Coordinates of C-alpha atoms in Angstrom, one line a residue:
M28 CA -103.9 111.0 -200.5
V29 CA -106.1 110.1 -203.2
D30 CA -105.8 110.2 -207.0
D31 CA -109.0 109.3 -208.9
D32 CA -108.3 106.4 -210.5
T33 CA -108.2 106.0 -206.5
W34 CA -111.0 108.0 -206.4
S35 CA -112.5 105.5 -208.3
G36 CA -112.6 102.6 -206.3
A37 CA -113.5 104.4 -203.8
L38 CA -116.5 105.2 -205.0
H39 CA -117.1 101.7 -206.4
R40 CA -117.2 100.2 -202.7
L41 CA -119.6 103.5 -201.6
W42 CA -122.3 102.4 -204.3
Q43 CA -121.1 98.8 -203.3
A44 CA -122.5 99.4 -199.4
A45 CA -125.2 101.5 -200.9
S46 CA -126.6 98.7 -201.9
R47 CA -126.0 96.4 -199.2
A48 CA -126.8 99.6 -196.3
E49 CA -130.0 99.3 -194.4
E50 CA -130.1 102.6 -193.3
V51 CA -127.9 105.9 -194.6
A52 CA -126.5 106.0 -191.7
A53 CA -123.9 102.8 -192.7
L54 CA -122.5 104.6 -195.2
A55 CA -120.8 107.7 -193.2
D56 CA -116.8 105.6 -193.2
D57 CA -117.3 104.9 -196.6
V58 CA -118.2 108.6 -197.7
Y59 CA -115.6 110.0 -195.2
A60 CA -112.9 107.8 -194.8
P61 CA -112.2 108.7 -199.0
L62 CA -112.8 112.7 -199.0
L63 CA -110.6 112.4 -195.8
A64 CA -108.0 111.2 -198.0
T65 CA -108.6 113.8 -201.1
P66 CA -106.1 116.3 -201.0
G67 CA -106.6 120.1 -198.7
V68 CA -109.4 118.2 -197.1
H69 CA -108.9 118.2 -192.8
L70 CA -112.7 117.7 -191.7
V71 CA -116.3 116.4 -193.2
V72 CA -119.2 117.3 -191.3
G73 CA -122.9 115.9 -192.3
T74 CA -126.0 117.5 -191.3
R75 CA -129.2 115.4 -191.3
W76 CA -132.5 118.1 -191.0
D77 CA -136.1 118.2 -190.4
E78 CA -137.8 119.9 -193.2
D79 CA -138.6 122.4 -190.6
A80 CA -135.5 123.4 -190.4
T81 CA -135.0 121.6 -187.4
L82 CA -131.2 119.7 -187.0
R83 CA -131.5 115.9 -186.0
Y84 CA -128.1 115.2 -186.9
M85 CA -124.3 115.9 -186.4
R86 CA -121.2 114.0 -187.6
A87 CA -117.9 115.6 -187.8
L88 CA -114.6 113.6 -188.4
G89 CA -111.1 114.9 -188.6
A90 CA -108.2 114.1 -190.8
D91 CA -106.6 113.3 -187.9
G92 CA -109.5 112.0 -185.9
D93 CA -109.9 108.8 -184.1
A94 CA -113.6 108.6 -183.7
P95 CA -116.4 110.6 -185.4
V96 CA -117.8 113.3 -182.9
I97 CA -121.4 112.1 -183.6
V98 CA -124.5 115.4 -181.9
A99 CA -127.8 113.9 -181.7
T100 CA -130.4 116.6 -181.6
A101 CA -133.2 118.2 -181.8
R102 CA -132.1 122.2 -182.5
S103 CA -134.9 124.5 -184.4
M104 CA -132.8 126.9 -186.3
P105 CA -135.0 129.0 -188.3
G106 CA -132.1 131.0 -190.0
A107 CA -130.6 127.7 -192.0
V108 CA -134.0 127.6 -193.9
V109 CA -131.9 129.3 -196.7
R110 CA -129.7 125.9 -196.9
E111 CA -132.6 123.8 -198.1
P112 CA -132.5 122.5 -201.2
D113 CA -135.6 122.6 -203.7
G114 CA -134.7 119.7 -205.9
E115 CA -131.5 118.8 -207.4
P116 CA -127.9 119.0 -204.3
V117 CA -126.8 122.8 -204.3
V118 CA -123.1 122.3 -203.5
T119 CA -121.3 125.7 -202.5
R120 CA -118.2 127.6 -200.8
S121 CA -117.7 129.6 -198.5
P122 CA -114.6 131.4 -196.5
V123 CA -114.8 130.2 -193.2
G124 CA -115.0 132.7 -191.9
E125 CA -118.6 134.0 -193.1
L126 CA -120.3 130.8 -191.8
D127 CA -122.7 132.6 -190.2
D128 CA -123.6 130.0 -186.6
A129 CA -127.7 131.0 -187.1
V130 CA -127.1 129.1 -190.5
W131 CA -123.7 127.0 -190.3
P132 CA -124.4 124.9 -186.9
E133 CA -121.2 122.9 -189.2
A134 CA -119.5 126.6 -188.1
E135 CA -118.0 125.4 -184.4
F136 CA -116.1 122.6 -185.7
L137 CA -115.4 123.6 -189.6
R138 CA -113.6 126.1 -187.9
Q139 CA -110.9 124.1 -185.6
S140 CA -109.7 123.2 -189.2
P141 CA -106.2 124.4 -190.2
G142 CA -108.0 125.2 -193.6
A143 CA -109.4 128.8 -195.2
S144 CA -112.4 127.7 -196.9
V145 CA -115.6 125.0 -197.0
V146 CA -117.1 123.2 -199.6
A147 CA -120.6 121.9 -199.1
C148 CA -123.6 120.2 -200.3
T149 CA -127.1 120.4 -199.6
F150 CA -129.4 117.8 -200.3
R151 CA -133.1 116.5 -200.2
L152 CA -133.8 112.9 -199.3
D153 CA -137.4 113.4 -199.5
R154 CA -140.4 114.6 -198.8
S155 CA -140.0 115.1 -195.1
G156 CA -136.0 116.4 -194.8
W157 CA -132.7 117.0 -196.2
A158 CA -129.5 117.4 -195.6
G159 CA -125.8 118.7 -195.9
L160 CA -122.3 116.7 -196.9
S161 CA -119.4 119.8 -196.0
V162 CA -115.9 120.1 -196.1
A163 CA -112.9 121.7 -194.1
V164 CA -110.5 122.7 -197.1
D165 CA -106.9 124.4 -197.2
A166 CA -105.4 126.3 -199.6
S167 CA -103.4 123.9 -201.4
A168 CA -107.0 121.7 -202.6
D169 CA -108.4 122.0 -205.9
T170 CA -111.7 123.2 -204.7
E171 CA -114.0 121.7 -208.1
G172 CA -112.1 118.4 -207.8
V173 CA -113.6 118.4 -204.4
A174 CA -116.8 119.6 -205.4
R175 CA -117.5 117.5 -207.9
R176 CA -116.0 114.3 -205.4
L177 CA -118.9 115.8 -203.1
A178 CA -121.7 115.3 -205.6
Q179 CA -120.7 112.6 -206.5
A180 CA -120.8 111.3 -203.1
V181 CA -124.1 113.1 -202.5
D182 CA -125.5 110.4 -205.9
V183 CA -124.6 107.6 -203.6
I184 CA -126.6 108.8 -200.5
V185 CA -129.4 110.0 -201.8
A186 CA -129.6 106.6 -204.3
C187 CA -129.0 104.8 -200.8
H188 CA -131.7 106.3 -199.9
T189 CA -134.2 106.3 -202.0
G190 CA -133.6 102.3 -202.6
I191 CA -133.9 102.0 -198.8
L192 CA -137.5 103.2 -198.8
Q193 CA -138.5 101.8 -201.7
R194 CA -137.6 98.5 -200.2
G195 CA -139.8 99.4 -196.8
R196 CA -142.7 100.5 -199.3
E197 CA -142.0 97.6 -201.0
A198 CA -141.5 95.6 -198.0
R199 CA -144.3 97.2 -196.1
R200 CA -146.8 96.2 -199.1
G201 CA -146.5 92.8 -198.3
A202 CA -146.9 92.6 -194.7
D203 CA -150.5 94.8 -196.0
D204 CA -150.7 92.2 -198.8
A205 CA -150.2 89.7 -195.9
L206 CA -152.3 91.2 -193.1
L207 CA -155.2 91.7 -195.6
A208 CA -155.5 88.2 -196.5
E209 CA -155.3 87.0 -192.9
A210 CA -157.9 89.8 -192.0
S211 CA -160.2 88.4 -194.9
L212 CA -159.5 84.8 -194.4
Q213 CA -160.1 85.6 -190.6
M214 CA -163.5 88.3 -190.8
D215 CA -164.9 85.7 -193.8
S216 CA -164.6 82.4 -191.2
S217 CA -167.4 84.3 -189.3
L218 CA -170.8 84.4 -189.9
D219 CA -171.8 86.2 -186.4
V220 CA -172.0 90.1 -187.4
E221 CA -170.2 91.7 -184.5
D222 CA -168.0 88.6 -184.2
T223 CA -166.3 89.7 -187.1
L224 CA -166.3 93.4 -186.4
R225 CA -164.0 92.4 -183.3
R226 CA -161.8 90.2 -185.4
V227 CA -161.2 93.6 -187.2
A228 CA -160.3 95.2 -183.9
R229 CA -158.3 92.0 -183.1
I230 CA -156.8 92.2 -186.2
A231 CA -156.0 95.9 -186.6
V232 CA -154.0 96.5 -183.3
P233 CA -150.8 96.5 -183.6
A234 CA -150.4 95.6 -187.3
V235 CA -151.9 99.0 -188.2
A236 CA -152.6 101.4 -185.2
D237 CA -152.4 101.3 -181.6
G238 CA -155.7 101.9 -180.9
C239 CA -158.9 101.0 -182.6
L240 CA -162.6 101.4 -182.5
V241 CA -164.6 99.7 -184.7
H242 CA -168.9 100.7 -184.9
L243 CA -172.1 99.1 -186.7
L244 CA -174.3 101.2 -188.4
R245 CA -178.2 100.9 -186.8
K246 CA -181.5 103.5 -188.0
D247 CA -180.6 104.7 -184.3
G248 CA -177.1 105.7 -184.9
P249 CA -173.4 103.7 -184.3
E250 CA -173.8 101.5 -182.1
F251 CA -170.2 100.8 -180.1
V252 CA -169.8 96.9 -180.8
A253 CA -165.8 96.5 -180.4
A254 CA -162.3 98.5 -178.9
T255 CA -158.5 97.9 -178.2
H256 CA -155.5 99.2 -177.4
V257 CA -152.0 97.8 -176.9
A258 CA -152.4 99.4 -173.1
V259 CA -154.9 98.1 -171.4
Q260 CA -155.2 101.5 -169.5
Q261 CA -156.0 103.3 -173.0
Q262 CA -158.0 100.0 -174.0
R263 CA -160.3 101.2 -170.7
A264 CA -160.9 105.0 -172.6
L265 CA -161.0 103.7 -175.5
E266 CA -164.6 102.1 -174.8
E267 CA -165.9 104.3 -173.6
A268 CA -165.3 107.5 -176.1
G269 CA -167.1 104.5 -178.4
R270 CA -170.0 104.0 -176.5
D271 CA -170.7 107.5 -175.4
D272 CA -168.4 110.0 -176.4
P273 CA -170.5 112.7 -178.2
W274 CA -167.1 114.4 -180.0
L275 CA -166.9 111.1 -181.9
A276 CA -170.3 110.1 -182.5
A277 CA -170.7 113.4 -184.5
L278 CA -167.8 112.6 -186.4
L279 CA -169.1 109.0 -187.4
A280 CA -173.1 110.5 -187.8
Q281 CA -170.8 112.7 -191.3
R282 CA -169.5 109.9 -193.1
D283 CA -171.0 108.3 -195.8
D284 CA -171.0 105.9 -198.8
G285 CA -168.6 108.1 -200.2
D286 CA -166.0 108.6 -198.1
Q287 CA -162.7 107.6 -198.2
A288 CA -160.3 107.3 -194.8
L289 CA -159.8 110.6 -193.3
F290 CA -156.8 111.3 -190.9
L291 CA -157.1 114.3 -188.3
S292 CA -154.5 115.4 -185.7
G293 CA -153.2 118.7 -184.2
A294 CA -156.0 121.1 -184.0
A295 CA -158.6 118.9 -185.8
L296 CA -158.5 117.2 -182.6
D297 CA -159.7 119.8 -180.3
G298 CA -162.6 118.7 -178.1
S299 CA -161.4 114.6 -179.0
P300 CA -160.4 111.9 -176.5
F301 CA -157.9 111.2 -178.3
A302 CA -154.9 111.7 -176.4
G303 CA -150.9 111.6 -176.6
D304 CA -148.5 109.4 -175.4
G305 CA -145.9 112.1 -175.0
R306 CA -144.0 110.7 -177.3
H307 CA -145.9 110.7 -180.7
P308 CA -149.0 113.0 -181.7
T309 CA -152.0 111.7 -182.3
V310 CA -153.0 111.2 -185.8
V311 CA -156.4 109.9 -185.4
S312 CA -158.0 107.6 -189.0
V313 CA -162.1 106.7 -190.0
S314 CA -162.7 104.6 -192.5
T315 CA -166.2 104.2 -193.9
L316 CA -167.4 100.9 -194.0
H317 CA -169.9 100.4 -197.4
A318 CA -170.9 97.6 -199.7
R319 CA -173.9 96.7 -201.7
G320 CA -174.3 101.2 -202.0
R321 CA -175.4 101.5 -198.4
V322 CA -172.5 102.6 -195.0
V323 CA -173.0 99.4 -192.7
G324 CA -170.0 100.8 -189.9
S325 CA -166.5 102.4 -189.3
I326 CA -163.4 101.6 -188.6
T327 CA -161.6 104.6 -186.4
F328 CA -157.9 104.1 -186.2
V329 CA -155.9 105.8 -182.9
Y330 CA -152.0 106.2 -183.7
Q331 CA -149.2 107.1 -181.2
R332 CA -146.4 106.8 -183.9
P333 CA -144.5 107.6 -186.2
E334 CA -145.4 109.3 -189.4
D335 CA -143.3 107.2 -191.4
R336 CA -145.6 104.0 -189.1
L337 CA -148.8 105.3 -190.5
P338 CA -150.6 102.9 -192.8
D339 CA -152.3 105.3 -195.7
S340 CA -154.6 105.4 -197.6
A341 CA -155.4 102.5 -200.2
F342 CA -154.0 100.7 -197.2
L343 CA -157.3 102.1 -195.0
D344 CA -160.0 102.0 -198.0
S345 CA -158.8 98.0 -199.2
L346 CA -159.3 96.8 -195.7
A347 CA -162.3 98.2 -194.9
T348 CA -163.4 97.0 -197.8
R349 CA -162.6 93.3 -197.2
A350 CA -164.7 94.3 -193.3
A351 CA -167.6 96.1 -195.5
L352 CA -168.1 93.0 -197.3
A353 CA -167.7 90.8 -194.3
I354 CA -169.7 92.4 -192.3
D355 CA -172.4 93.0 -195.2
N356 CA -172.7 88.6 -195.7
A357 CA -173.0 88.3 -191.8
L358 CA -175.9 90.9 -191.6
L359 CA -177.5 89.5 -195.4
Y360 CA -177.2 85.6 -193.8
E361 CA -178.2 87.1 -190.4
L362 CA -181.5 87.9 -192.3
R363 CA -181.6 84.7 -194.1
R364 CA -181.4 82.8 -190.6
H365 CA -184.8 84.5 -189.7
A366 CA -186.3 83.9 -192.4
V367 CA -185.6 80.1 -192.9
L368 CA -185.8 79.3 -189.3
S369 CA -189.3 81.3 -189.8
L370 CA -190.5 79.1 -192.6
Q371 CA -189.0 76.5 -191.1
E372 CA -191.1 76.9 -187.5
H373 CA -194.6 77.6 -190.2
L374 CA -193.5 74.3 -191.0
L375 CA -193.2 72.3 -187.4
P376 CA -196.5 72.8 -185.0
S377 CA -196.0 75.5 -182.5
Q378 CA -196.7 73.4 -179.7
L379 CA -197.6 69.6 -178.6
P380 CA -201.1 68.6 -177.3
A381 CA -201.5 67.5 -173.4
A382 CA -203.1 64.5 -173.1
A383 CA -203.4 62.4 -169.6
G384 CA -200.6 60.0 -168.6
W385 CA -198.8 61.5 -172.0
D386 CA -195.0 63.1 -171.7
L387 CA -194.5 64.8 -175.2
S388 CA -191.8 66.2 -176.2
A389 CA -189.6 67.2 -179.4
S390 CA -186.3 68.6 -181.1
Y391 CA -185.9 69.9 -184.1
E392 CA -181.7 71.0 -185.1
V393 CA -180.5 72.8 -188.3
G394 CA -177.5 70.6 -189.6
D395 CA -177.2 72.8 -193.1
P396 CA -174.3 75.8 -192.5
M397 CA -176.5 77.6 -195.6
L398 CA -179.4 77.2 -193.5
D399 CA -181.5 76.3 -196.8
V400 CA -185.0 74.6 -195.4
G401 CA -184.9 71.0 -194.7
G402 CA -187.5 68.8 -195.0
D403 CA -188.1 66.8 -191.6
F404 CA -191.4 67.2 -189.9
Y405 CA -193.5 66.1 -186.9
D406 CA -197.1 66.2 -185.7
A407 CA -198.9 64.8 -182.8
V408 CA -203.1 64.6 -183.4
P409 CA -205.3 63.8 -180.8
R410 CA -207.6 61.7 -182.6
P411 CA -211.6 61.1 -182.4
D412 CA -211.4 57.9 -180.4
G413 CA -209.4 59.3 -178.1
S414 CA -205.5 57.6 -179.0
I415 CA -203.0 60.0 -180.5
A416 CA -201.5 59.6 -183.9
L417 CA -197.6 60.6 -184.4
L418 CA -195.8 61.0 -187.3
I419 CA -191.7 62.0 -188.7
G420 CA -191.0 62.5 -192.5
D421 CA -188.3 64.0 -194.1
V422 CA -188.7 65.3 -197.5
C423 CA -185.4 64.8 -200.1
G424 CA -183.1 67.6 -200.3
R425 CA -183.5 71.0 -198.8
G426 CA -184.4 74.7 -200.1
A427 CA -187.9 76.0 -201.7
E428 CA -189.5 72.1 -203.3
A429 CA -188.6 70.3 -200.4
A430 CA -189.8 73.1 -197.8
A431 CA -193.1 72.7 -199.9
L432 CA -193.9 69.3 -199.7
T433 CA -192.4 69.0 -196.1
G434 CA -196.1 71.2 -195.8
L435 CA -198.2 69.0 -197.5
A436 CA -197.2 66.3 -196.4
R437 CA -197.7 67.2 -192.7
H438 CA -201.3 68.7 -193.0
T439 CA -202.5 65.9 -194.8
L440 CA -201.1 63.1 -193.4
R441 CA -202.3 65.9 -190.3
T442 CA -206.4 65.7 -191.7
L443 CA -206.7 62.4 -192.5
L444 CA -205.7 61.2 -188.3
E445 CA -207.4 63.8 -187.2
E446 CA -210.5 61.9 -189.2
G447 CA -210.0 58.7 -187.7
T448 CA -208.2 57.4 -190.9
D449 CA -205.8 54.4 -190.6
P450 CA -201.9 54.7 -190.9
G451 CA -201.8 52.7 -193.4
T452 CA -204.5 54.5 -195.5
A453 CA -203.1 57.4 -194.7
L454 CA -199.7 57.2 -195.6
S455 CA -201.2 55.9 -200.0
R456 CA -203.6 58.7 -199.7
L457 CA -201.0 60.9 -198.9
N458 CA -198.3 59.3 -201.5
R459 CA -201.6 59.0 -204.5
A460 CA -201.5 63.0 -203.5
L461 CA -197.6 63.5 -204.0
R462 CA -198.1 61.1 -207.3
Q463 CA -201.0 63.8 -208.7
E464 CA -199.1 66.9 -207.8
G465 CA -196.0 65.9 -209.6
A466 CA -193.8 66.3 -207.0
S467 CA -190.4 65.2 -208.7
R468 CA -188.2 64.2 -204.8
F469 CA -189.4 61.6 -202.4
L470 CA -189.8 61.3 -198.9
T471 CA -190.2 58.8 -195.4
A472 CA -192.3 58.9 -192.9
V473 CA -193.5 56.6 -190.3
V474 CA -197.2 56.9 -188.6
V475 CA -197.8 55.4 -184.6
T476 CA -201.3 55.7 -183.8
M477 CA -201.3 55.2 -179.4
A478 CA -204.2 53.9 -177.3
P479 CA -204.6 53.4 -174.3
R480 CA -206.0 50.2 -172.9
A481 CA -207.9 49.0 -170.2
D482 CA -205.1 47.6 -168.8
G483 CA -203.3 50.4 -168.2
T484 CA -200.8 49.2 -171.5
V485 CA -200.7 51.1 -175.0
L486 CA -201.6 49.4 -178.5
L487 CA -199.1 50.6 -180.5
T488 CA -200.0 51.1 -184.9
T489 CA -197.6 52.0 -186.8
C490 CA -196.8 52.0 -191.1
S491 CA -193.8 53.5 -192.4
A492 CA -193.0 54.6 -195.8
G493 CA -189.0 54.1 -195.9
H494 CA -188.6 55.8 -192.8
P495 CA -186.2 54.3 -190.2
R496 CA -187.9 52.0 -187.3
P497 CA -188.4 54.5 -183.7
L498 CA -187.3 52.9 -180.4
V499 CA -189.0 51.8 -177.6
L500 CA -186.9 52.1 -174.0
R501 CA -188.2 50.3 -171.8
A502 CA -189.2 51.1 -168.2
D503 CA -185.7 48.6 -167.3
G504 CA -183.2 50.1 -169.9
S505 CA -183.5 47.7 -172.8
I506 CA -184.2 49.1 -176.0
G507 CA -186.7 47.9 -177.9
E508 CA -186.5 48.2 -182.3
V509 CA -190.5 49.0 -183.5
V510 CA -191.1 46.6 -186.8
S511 CA -191.8 48.4 -189.6
G512 CA -190.9 48.9 -193.2
G513 CA -192.6 49.8 -196.8
L514 CA -192.0 52.0 -199.9
L515 CA -190.4 55.7 -200.1
L516 CA -193.7 57.9 -200.5
G517 CA -194.2 59.8 -203.8
I518 CA -192.4 56.6 -206.0
L519 CA -195.2 54.9 -207.4
D520 CA -198.7 55.2 -208.4
D521 CA -200.5 52.4 -206.0
V522 CA -199.0 51.5 -202.6
S523 CA -200.3 49.8 -199.8
Y524 CA -198.6 50.4 -196.4
E525 CA -199.2 47.3 -193.5
S526 CA -199.6 47.8 -190.1
H527 CA -197.9 46.4 -187.1
E528 CA -198.6 46.6 -183.6
D529 CA -196.5 46.5 -180.0
A530 CA -197.1 47.8 -177.0
L531 CA -195.9 49.7 -174.2
A532 CA -196.1 49.9 -170.7
P533 CA -195.9 52.4 -167.3
G534 CA -192.0 54.0 -167.7
D535 CA -192.0 53.0 -171.9
T536 CA -190.8 55.4 -173.5
L537 CA -191.1 56.0 -177.7
V538 CA -188.6 57.4 -179.6
L539 CA -190.1 58.8 -183.6
F540 CA -186.3 60.4 -185.5
T541 CA -185.3 61.2 -188.5
D542 CA -182.3 59.3 -190.7
G543 CA -179.8 62.8 -189.9
L544 CA -179.8 61.3 -186.1
T545 CA -178.6 58.0 -187.2
E546 CA -176.7 59.4 -190.1
S547 CA -174.3 61.9 -187.9
R548 CA -170.6 60.5 -188.5
E549 CA -168.0 60.6 -186.2
A550 CA -164.0 61.6 -187.8
D551 CA -163.5 57.3 -187.7
G552 CA -166.9 56.7 -190.5
T553 CA -168.7 56.0 -187.3
Y554 CA -172.2 56.2 -187.7
F555 CA -174.2 57.5 -184.6
E556 CA -176.2 54.4 -185.0
S557 CA -174.3 52.1 -183.9
V558 CA -174.0 54.1 -180.3
L559 CA -177.8 55.4 -180.4
P560 CA -179.3 52.1 -178.1
G561 CA -176.0 52.3 -175.5
R562 CA -177.1 56.4 -175.2
L563 CA -180.9 55.8 -175.2
S564 CA -180.8 53.2 -172.5
A565 CA -178.4 56.2 -170.3
L566 CA -181.8 58.0 -170.4
R567 CA -183.4 55.6 -168.7
G568 CA -186.0 57.3 -166.4
S569 CA -185.9 61.3 -168.2
D570 CA -188.9 63.1 -169.4
A571 CA -189.6 63.8 -172.8
A572 CA -187.9 66.7 -173.2
H573 CA -184.8 65.5 -171.7
V574 CA -184.2 62.5 -174.2
A575 CA -184.9 64.5 -177.1
E576 CA -182.6 67.5 -176.2
S577 CA -180.4 64.9 -175.2
L578 CA -180.0 62.8 -178.1
A579 CA -179.9 65.6 -180.4
R580 CA -177.3 67.4 -178.3
Q581 CA -174.9 64.0 -177.8
A582 CA -175.9 63.6 -182.3
R583 CA -174.5 67.1 -182.8
T584 CA -171.4 66.3 -180.8
F585 CA -170.7 63.3 -182.2
R586 CA -170.5 64.7 -185.9
A587 CA -167.6 65.6 -187.2
S588 CA -169.3 65.6 -190.8
G589 CA -172.9 65.1 -192.2
Q590 CA -175.3 68.7 -192.2
D591 CA -178.7 66.9 -192.6
D592 CA -181.2 68.2 -189.8
I593 CA -182.4 65.8 -186.7
A594 CA -185.7 66.1 -186.3
L595 CA -186.6 63.7 -182.8
L596 CA -190.3 62.9 -181.5
V597 CA -190.4 61.6 -177.7
A598 CA -194.2 60.0 -176.4
R599 CA -193.4 59.0 -173.0
W600 CA -196.2 56.6 -171.3
N601 CA -196.2 57.1 -167.3
G602 CA -199.7 55.6 -167.1
I603 CA -203.6 56.7 -166.4
T604 CA -205.2 56.3 -162.9
P605 CA -208.6 55.9 -162.3
S606 CA -209.1 59.8 -161.5
D607 CA -207.6 60.7 -164.6
G608 CA -209.5 58.8 -167.3
L609 CA -208.7 59.8 -170.9
L610 CA -209.6 63.2 -172.3
P611 CA -213.1 63.8 -174.0
L612 CA -213.1 63.9 -177.8
E613 CA -214.6 67.5 -177.3
A614 CA -211.0 68.4 -175.6
L615 CA -209.4 66.9 -177.3
L616 CA -210.9 68.1 -180.8
E617 CA -210.4 71.6 -179.5
Q618 CA -207.1 71.5 -178.3
A619 CA -206.6 70.2 -181.8
A620 CA -208.3 73.3 -183.7
L621 CA -206.7 76.2 -180.8
R622 CA -202.8 74.8 -182.8

């Protein structure tokens, strides 16, 4: 028998167990044993109910029993609704003979006890259900004392359950916060719109839901982008629904930027492509992705899991907000990219001229991930004497001001060279124009005129304004450097530039480039400049296009640091047969006028 002091000790141990328990059922032994030791108590029965009066669990243990009888069920008992508590725990006392089996499933056990009456306490655990704790007592029992102890035990059980729910919420909140942080990192690491959306789907399953569909809003309606599901077979069906299902298309078309996460289940999913897995009813949520006052897409989650594992609206709204911002940033980047590339195209020639004996090609690699327009430029200009002038340059910095100087430099040099101005004079006049414009940036440039001679060779006349020296790939694979040097453009008012002469033989290739090529750097600090001669020599016998593209690609692969643009202009001299001759001056000028 348990006196009040012993009961107090048992209650204290029960509180200690409750503080450590991960589920209420773990308290059963600490609750049943001291109750059964109470004078006059012969049997304890606990029940667990769903809110719709469905019995889920029953546990019975007698004073002389070695092991409890445990019944797990899903028995619907509408009559038991009269016992369901509204708020505070309810204690009742009843003779065993008056128990109604339709209301009291415990009656089958309680009647087996020698006790004459039942003391019971029903109490609410949470919004989704309630529980009961009943004891069978004989005439010797102090029913008031039993009722008091029963109420005290229930207080511990309720507090334990509340603590478990609170710790679960905190754990889920921590997991949700970690997931949101990881989602932000994953989504922000890509500036490609569709890749960003695919990352959303991969992150969400199975952490958030069992399936996920992502759509991007286009002018003509939602466009399916990605789908994933924990089950491969259901993923295929999910993808088909995302692309073609009219029910889903109509649902997504109804959403606007003011909507929070919408949950659908039961009859609301009639006619939809979503079906349950046989264990749990399907729930679908739709979150609108809206950023900066406009809708950019939607995320549809499919859940086939218990209700207590569904995310709340606040979490879904937060995930949707982060996804929308990442997508909007990707969309803005895409618009900026198109704008910058369009501007860059207008700063470069649309095509290079064709001339007998010459194979001309160029390559341009944008190095800045933020896509500010660069200052590299190049051109090939037919001249009145039948020669061709190559020019390449690099304006310091990036952005609108660099672009303006790029346009000024290229078109100034092109105009002067088309008129027959020699390279040194052309550079001097450009320098004067920059100084008169008050340009705050300097630039480098090199101009090479290429004049075929009667012996089949080409006379190169080169002037440089602080630009990297051009290289020559000889037909035998050897590498030569074109001698050139001079002060940068835009620094001093009066500057003159000296010309240096060299020659090309048939099969030789002239390579002009900006410092973005030579200053590409490996992680160990090695510059591409140190390996460039060897890489160029390995391209012996290649046409101009292959040389330009290969060197740009190799530098990009080589580069671990450095974000400068890479421009290359390549001219291979194949030689002129007697039947070829040089293009007439009129034809060269006509080509230039068409560009």
